mmCIF file of C-alpha atoms and ligand atoms in Angstrom:
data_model
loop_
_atom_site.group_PDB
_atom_site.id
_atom_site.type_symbol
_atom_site.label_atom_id
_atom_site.label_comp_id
_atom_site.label_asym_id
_atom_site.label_seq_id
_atom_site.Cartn_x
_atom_site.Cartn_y
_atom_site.Cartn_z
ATOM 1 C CA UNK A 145 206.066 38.302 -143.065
ATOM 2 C CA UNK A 146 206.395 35.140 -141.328
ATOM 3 C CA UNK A 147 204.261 32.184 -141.616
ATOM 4 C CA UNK A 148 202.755 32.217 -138.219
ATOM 5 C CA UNK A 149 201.245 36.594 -138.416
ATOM 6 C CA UNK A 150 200.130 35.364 -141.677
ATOM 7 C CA UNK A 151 198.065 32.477 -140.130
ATOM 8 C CA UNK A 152 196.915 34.331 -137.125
ATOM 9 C CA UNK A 153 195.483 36.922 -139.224
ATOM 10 C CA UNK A 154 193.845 34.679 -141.557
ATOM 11 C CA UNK A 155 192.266 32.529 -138.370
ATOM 12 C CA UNK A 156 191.238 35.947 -136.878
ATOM 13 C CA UNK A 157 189.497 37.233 -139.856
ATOM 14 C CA UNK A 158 187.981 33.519 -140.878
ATOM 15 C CA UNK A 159 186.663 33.962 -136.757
ATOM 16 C CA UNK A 160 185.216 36.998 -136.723
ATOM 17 C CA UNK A 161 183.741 37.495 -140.349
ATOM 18 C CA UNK A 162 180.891 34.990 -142.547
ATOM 19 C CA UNK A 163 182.713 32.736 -144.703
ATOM 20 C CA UNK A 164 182.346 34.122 -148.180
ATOM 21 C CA UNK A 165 183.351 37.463 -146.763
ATOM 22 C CA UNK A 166 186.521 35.833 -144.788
ATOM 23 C CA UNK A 167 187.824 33.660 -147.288
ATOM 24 C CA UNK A 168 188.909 36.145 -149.756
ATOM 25 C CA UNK A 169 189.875 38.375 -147.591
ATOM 26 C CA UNK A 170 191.956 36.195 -146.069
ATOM 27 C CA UNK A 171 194.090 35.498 -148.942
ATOM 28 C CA UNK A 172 194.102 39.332 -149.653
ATOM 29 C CA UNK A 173 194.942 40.009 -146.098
ATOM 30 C CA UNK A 174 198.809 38.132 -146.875
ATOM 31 C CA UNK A 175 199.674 40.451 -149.511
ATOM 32 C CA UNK A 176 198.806 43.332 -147.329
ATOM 33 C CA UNK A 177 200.892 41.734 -144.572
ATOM 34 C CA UNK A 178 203.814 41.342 -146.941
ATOM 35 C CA UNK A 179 203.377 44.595 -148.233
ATOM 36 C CA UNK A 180 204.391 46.287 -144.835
ATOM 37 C CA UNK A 181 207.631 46.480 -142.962
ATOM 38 C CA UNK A 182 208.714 43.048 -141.573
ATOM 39 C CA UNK A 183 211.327 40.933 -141.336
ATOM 40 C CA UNK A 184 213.625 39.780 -144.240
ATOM 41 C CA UNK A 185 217.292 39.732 -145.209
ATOM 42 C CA UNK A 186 218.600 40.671 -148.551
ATOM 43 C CA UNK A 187 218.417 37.437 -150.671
ATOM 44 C CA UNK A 188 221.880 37.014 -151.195
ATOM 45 C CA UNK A 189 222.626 36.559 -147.502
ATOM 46 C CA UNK A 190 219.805 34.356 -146.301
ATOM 47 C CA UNK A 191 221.577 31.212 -147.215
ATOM 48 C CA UNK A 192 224.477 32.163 -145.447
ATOM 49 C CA UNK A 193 222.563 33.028 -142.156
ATOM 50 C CA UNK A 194 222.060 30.621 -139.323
ATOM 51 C CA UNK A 195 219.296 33.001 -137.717
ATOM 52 C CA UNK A 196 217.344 32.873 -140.777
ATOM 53 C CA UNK A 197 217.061 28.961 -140.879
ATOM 54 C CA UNK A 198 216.017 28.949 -137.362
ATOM 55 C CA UNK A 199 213.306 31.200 -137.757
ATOM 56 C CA UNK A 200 212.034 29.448 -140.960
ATOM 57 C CA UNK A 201 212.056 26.092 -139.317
ATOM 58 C CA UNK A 202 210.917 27.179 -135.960
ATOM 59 C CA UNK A 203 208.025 29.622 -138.315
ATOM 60 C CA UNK A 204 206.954 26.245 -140.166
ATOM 61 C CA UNK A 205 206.251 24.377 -136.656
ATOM 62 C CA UNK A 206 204.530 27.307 -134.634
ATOM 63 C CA UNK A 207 202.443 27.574 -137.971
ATOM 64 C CA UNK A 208 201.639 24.110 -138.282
ATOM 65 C CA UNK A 209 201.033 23.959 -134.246
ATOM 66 C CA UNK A 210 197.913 26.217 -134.834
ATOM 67 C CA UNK A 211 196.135 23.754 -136.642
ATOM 68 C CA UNK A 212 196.043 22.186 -133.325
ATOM 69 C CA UNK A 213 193.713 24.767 -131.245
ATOM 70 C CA UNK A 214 191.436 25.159 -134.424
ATOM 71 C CA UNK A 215 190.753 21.694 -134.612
ATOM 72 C CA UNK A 216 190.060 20.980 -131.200
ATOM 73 C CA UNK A 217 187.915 23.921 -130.840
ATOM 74 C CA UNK A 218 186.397 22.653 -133.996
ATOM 75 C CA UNK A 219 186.349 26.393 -135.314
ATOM 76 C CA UNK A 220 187.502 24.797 -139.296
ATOM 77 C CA UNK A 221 186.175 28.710 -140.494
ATOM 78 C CA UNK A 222 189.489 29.538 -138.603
ATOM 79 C CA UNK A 223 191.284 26.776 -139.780
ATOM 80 C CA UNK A 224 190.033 27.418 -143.365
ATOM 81 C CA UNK A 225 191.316 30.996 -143.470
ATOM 82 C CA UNK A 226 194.199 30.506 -141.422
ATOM 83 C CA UNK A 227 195.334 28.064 -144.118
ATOM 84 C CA UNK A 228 194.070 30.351 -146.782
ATOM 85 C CA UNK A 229 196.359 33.203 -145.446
ATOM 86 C CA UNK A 230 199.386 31.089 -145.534
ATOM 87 C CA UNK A 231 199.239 29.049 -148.674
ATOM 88 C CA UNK A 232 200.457 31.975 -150.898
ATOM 89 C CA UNK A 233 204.065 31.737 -149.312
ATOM 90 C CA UNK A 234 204.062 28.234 -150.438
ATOM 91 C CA UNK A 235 205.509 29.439 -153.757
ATOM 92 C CA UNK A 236 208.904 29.807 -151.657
ATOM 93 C CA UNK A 237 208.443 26.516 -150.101
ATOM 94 C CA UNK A 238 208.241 24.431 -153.219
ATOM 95 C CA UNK A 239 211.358 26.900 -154.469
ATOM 96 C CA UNK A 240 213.598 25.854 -151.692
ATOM 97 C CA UNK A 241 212.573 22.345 -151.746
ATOM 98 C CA UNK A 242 214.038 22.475 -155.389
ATOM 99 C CA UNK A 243 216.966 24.572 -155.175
ATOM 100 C CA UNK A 244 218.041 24.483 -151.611
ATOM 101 C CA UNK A 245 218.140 28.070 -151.577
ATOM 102 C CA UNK A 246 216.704 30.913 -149.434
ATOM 103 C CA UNK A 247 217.705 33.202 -152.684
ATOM 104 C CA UNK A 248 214.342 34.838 -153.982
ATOM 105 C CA UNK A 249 215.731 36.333 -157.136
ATOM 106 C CA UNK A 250 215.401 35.219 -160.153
ATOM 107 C CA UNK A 251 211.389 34.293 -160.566
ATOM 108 C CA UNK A 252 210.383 31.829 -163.178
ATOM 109 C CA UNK A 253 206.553 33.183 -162.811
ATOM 110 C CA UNK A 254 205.329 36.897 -162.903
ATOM 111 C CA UNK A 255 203.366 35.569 -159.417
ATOM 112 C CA UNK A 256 206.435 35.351 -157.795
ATOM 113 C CA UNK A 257 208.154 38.289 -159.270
ATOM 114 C CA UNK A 258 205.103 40.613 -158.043
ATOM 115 C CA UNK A 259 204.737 38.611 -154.780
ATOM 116 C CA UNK A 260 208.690 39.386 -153.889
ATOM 117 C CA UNK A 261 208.118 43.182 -155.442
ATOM 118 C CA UNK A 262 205.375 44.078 -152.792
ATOM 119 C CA UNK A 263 207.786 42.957 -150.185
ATOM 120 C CA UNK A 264 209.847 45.837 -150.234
ATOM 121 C CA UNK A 265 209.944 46.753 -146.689
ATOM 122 C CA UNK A 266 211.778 43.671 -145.764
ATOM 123 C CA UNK A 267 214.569 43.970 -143.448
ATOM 124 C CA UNK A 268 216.891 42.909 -140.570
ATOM 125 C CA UNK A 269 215.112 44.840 -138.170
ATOM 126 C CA UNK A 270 211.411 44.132 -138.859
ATOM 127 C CA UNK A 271 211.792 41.581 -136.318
ATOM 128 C CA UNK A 272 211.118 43.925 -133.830
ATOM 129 C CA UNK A 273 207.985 44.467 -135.558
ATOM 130 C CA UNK A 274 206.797 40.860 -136.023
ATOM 131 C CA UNK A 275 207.533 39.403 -132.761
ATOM 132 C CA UNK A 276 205.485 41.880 -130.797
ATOM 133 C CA UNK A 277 203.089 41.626 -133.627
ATOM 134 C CA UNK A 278 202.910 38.000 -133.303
ATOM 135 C CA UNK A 279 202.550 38.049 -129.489
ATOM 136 C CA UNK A 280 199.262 40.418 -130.016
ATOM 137 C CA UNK A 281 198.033 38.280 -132.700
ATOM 138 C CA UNK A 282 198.270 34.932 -130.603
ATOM 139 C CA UNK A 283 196.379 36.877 -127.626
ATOM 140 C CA UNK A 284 193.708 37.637 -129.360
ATOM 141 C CA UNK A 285 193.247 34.143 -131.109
ATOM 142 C CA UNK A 286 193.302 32.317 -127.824
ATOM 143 C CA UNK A 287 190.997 34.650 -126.438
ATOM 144 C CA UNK A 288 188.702 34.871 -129.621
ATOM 145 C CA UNK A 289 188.842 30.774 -129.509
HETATM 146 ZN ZN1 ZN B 101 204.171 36.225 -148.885
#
């Protein structure tokens, strides 16, 4: 699941529920994400493809950007568990930042070997479900702002 339904979930559930409920469920709520159908290419390909770059870097930014509206709406519950519901993706982060590589196999840790397992609905076409999914998801944050 991309960066930025990860966040908006996380915000949305940080805005709407008390703090000790939210944060927790916030981090749970990315492994539920990642456990459904979204978008993904096999591993072995992702290096190769210029669509998947795009929508990493252009994911980091539109992720990052959200910080923005939570800060000057001063709702840092939101921010908090927005944050929260991203950071567990950061395992692939600090893996391509060593090896260059959008390849997933081949986990060092049994984290990351159960956090790529439960994404086994990954593929090419669960862009068509995260884009409308996003779209819904940044509705509702503006509005819930
Ligand atoms: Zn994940």
């Amino acid at each position: 699941m991309i960066g930025f339904n990860h966040a908006l979930v996380g915000a949305l559930i940080g805005k709407f529920l008390p703090l000790p409920v939210a944060i927790p469920l916030a981090i749970i709520s990315h492994f539920c994400l990642d456990a459904l159908p979204h978008y993904g290419l096999p591993n072995h390909t992702r290096d190769a493809s210029k669509f998947w770059k795009i929508l990493f870097i252009a994911d980091f930014f539109a992720t990052a950007g959200l910080i923005i509206p939570a800060v000057v709406s001063h709702h840092y519950a939101v921010l908090t568990c927005g944050i929260l519901a991203v950071i567990p993706d950061f395992v692939w982060v600090i893996r391509f930042l060593r090896t260059r590589s959008f390849n997933m196999n081949d986990n060092k840790s049994r984290y990351a070997t159960w956090h790529a397992a439960i994404q086994h609905y990954e593929r090419p076409w669960g862009i068509w479900i995260e884009l409308p999914l996003a779209v819904v998801l940044l509705s509702v944050f503006y509005r819930a702002l």
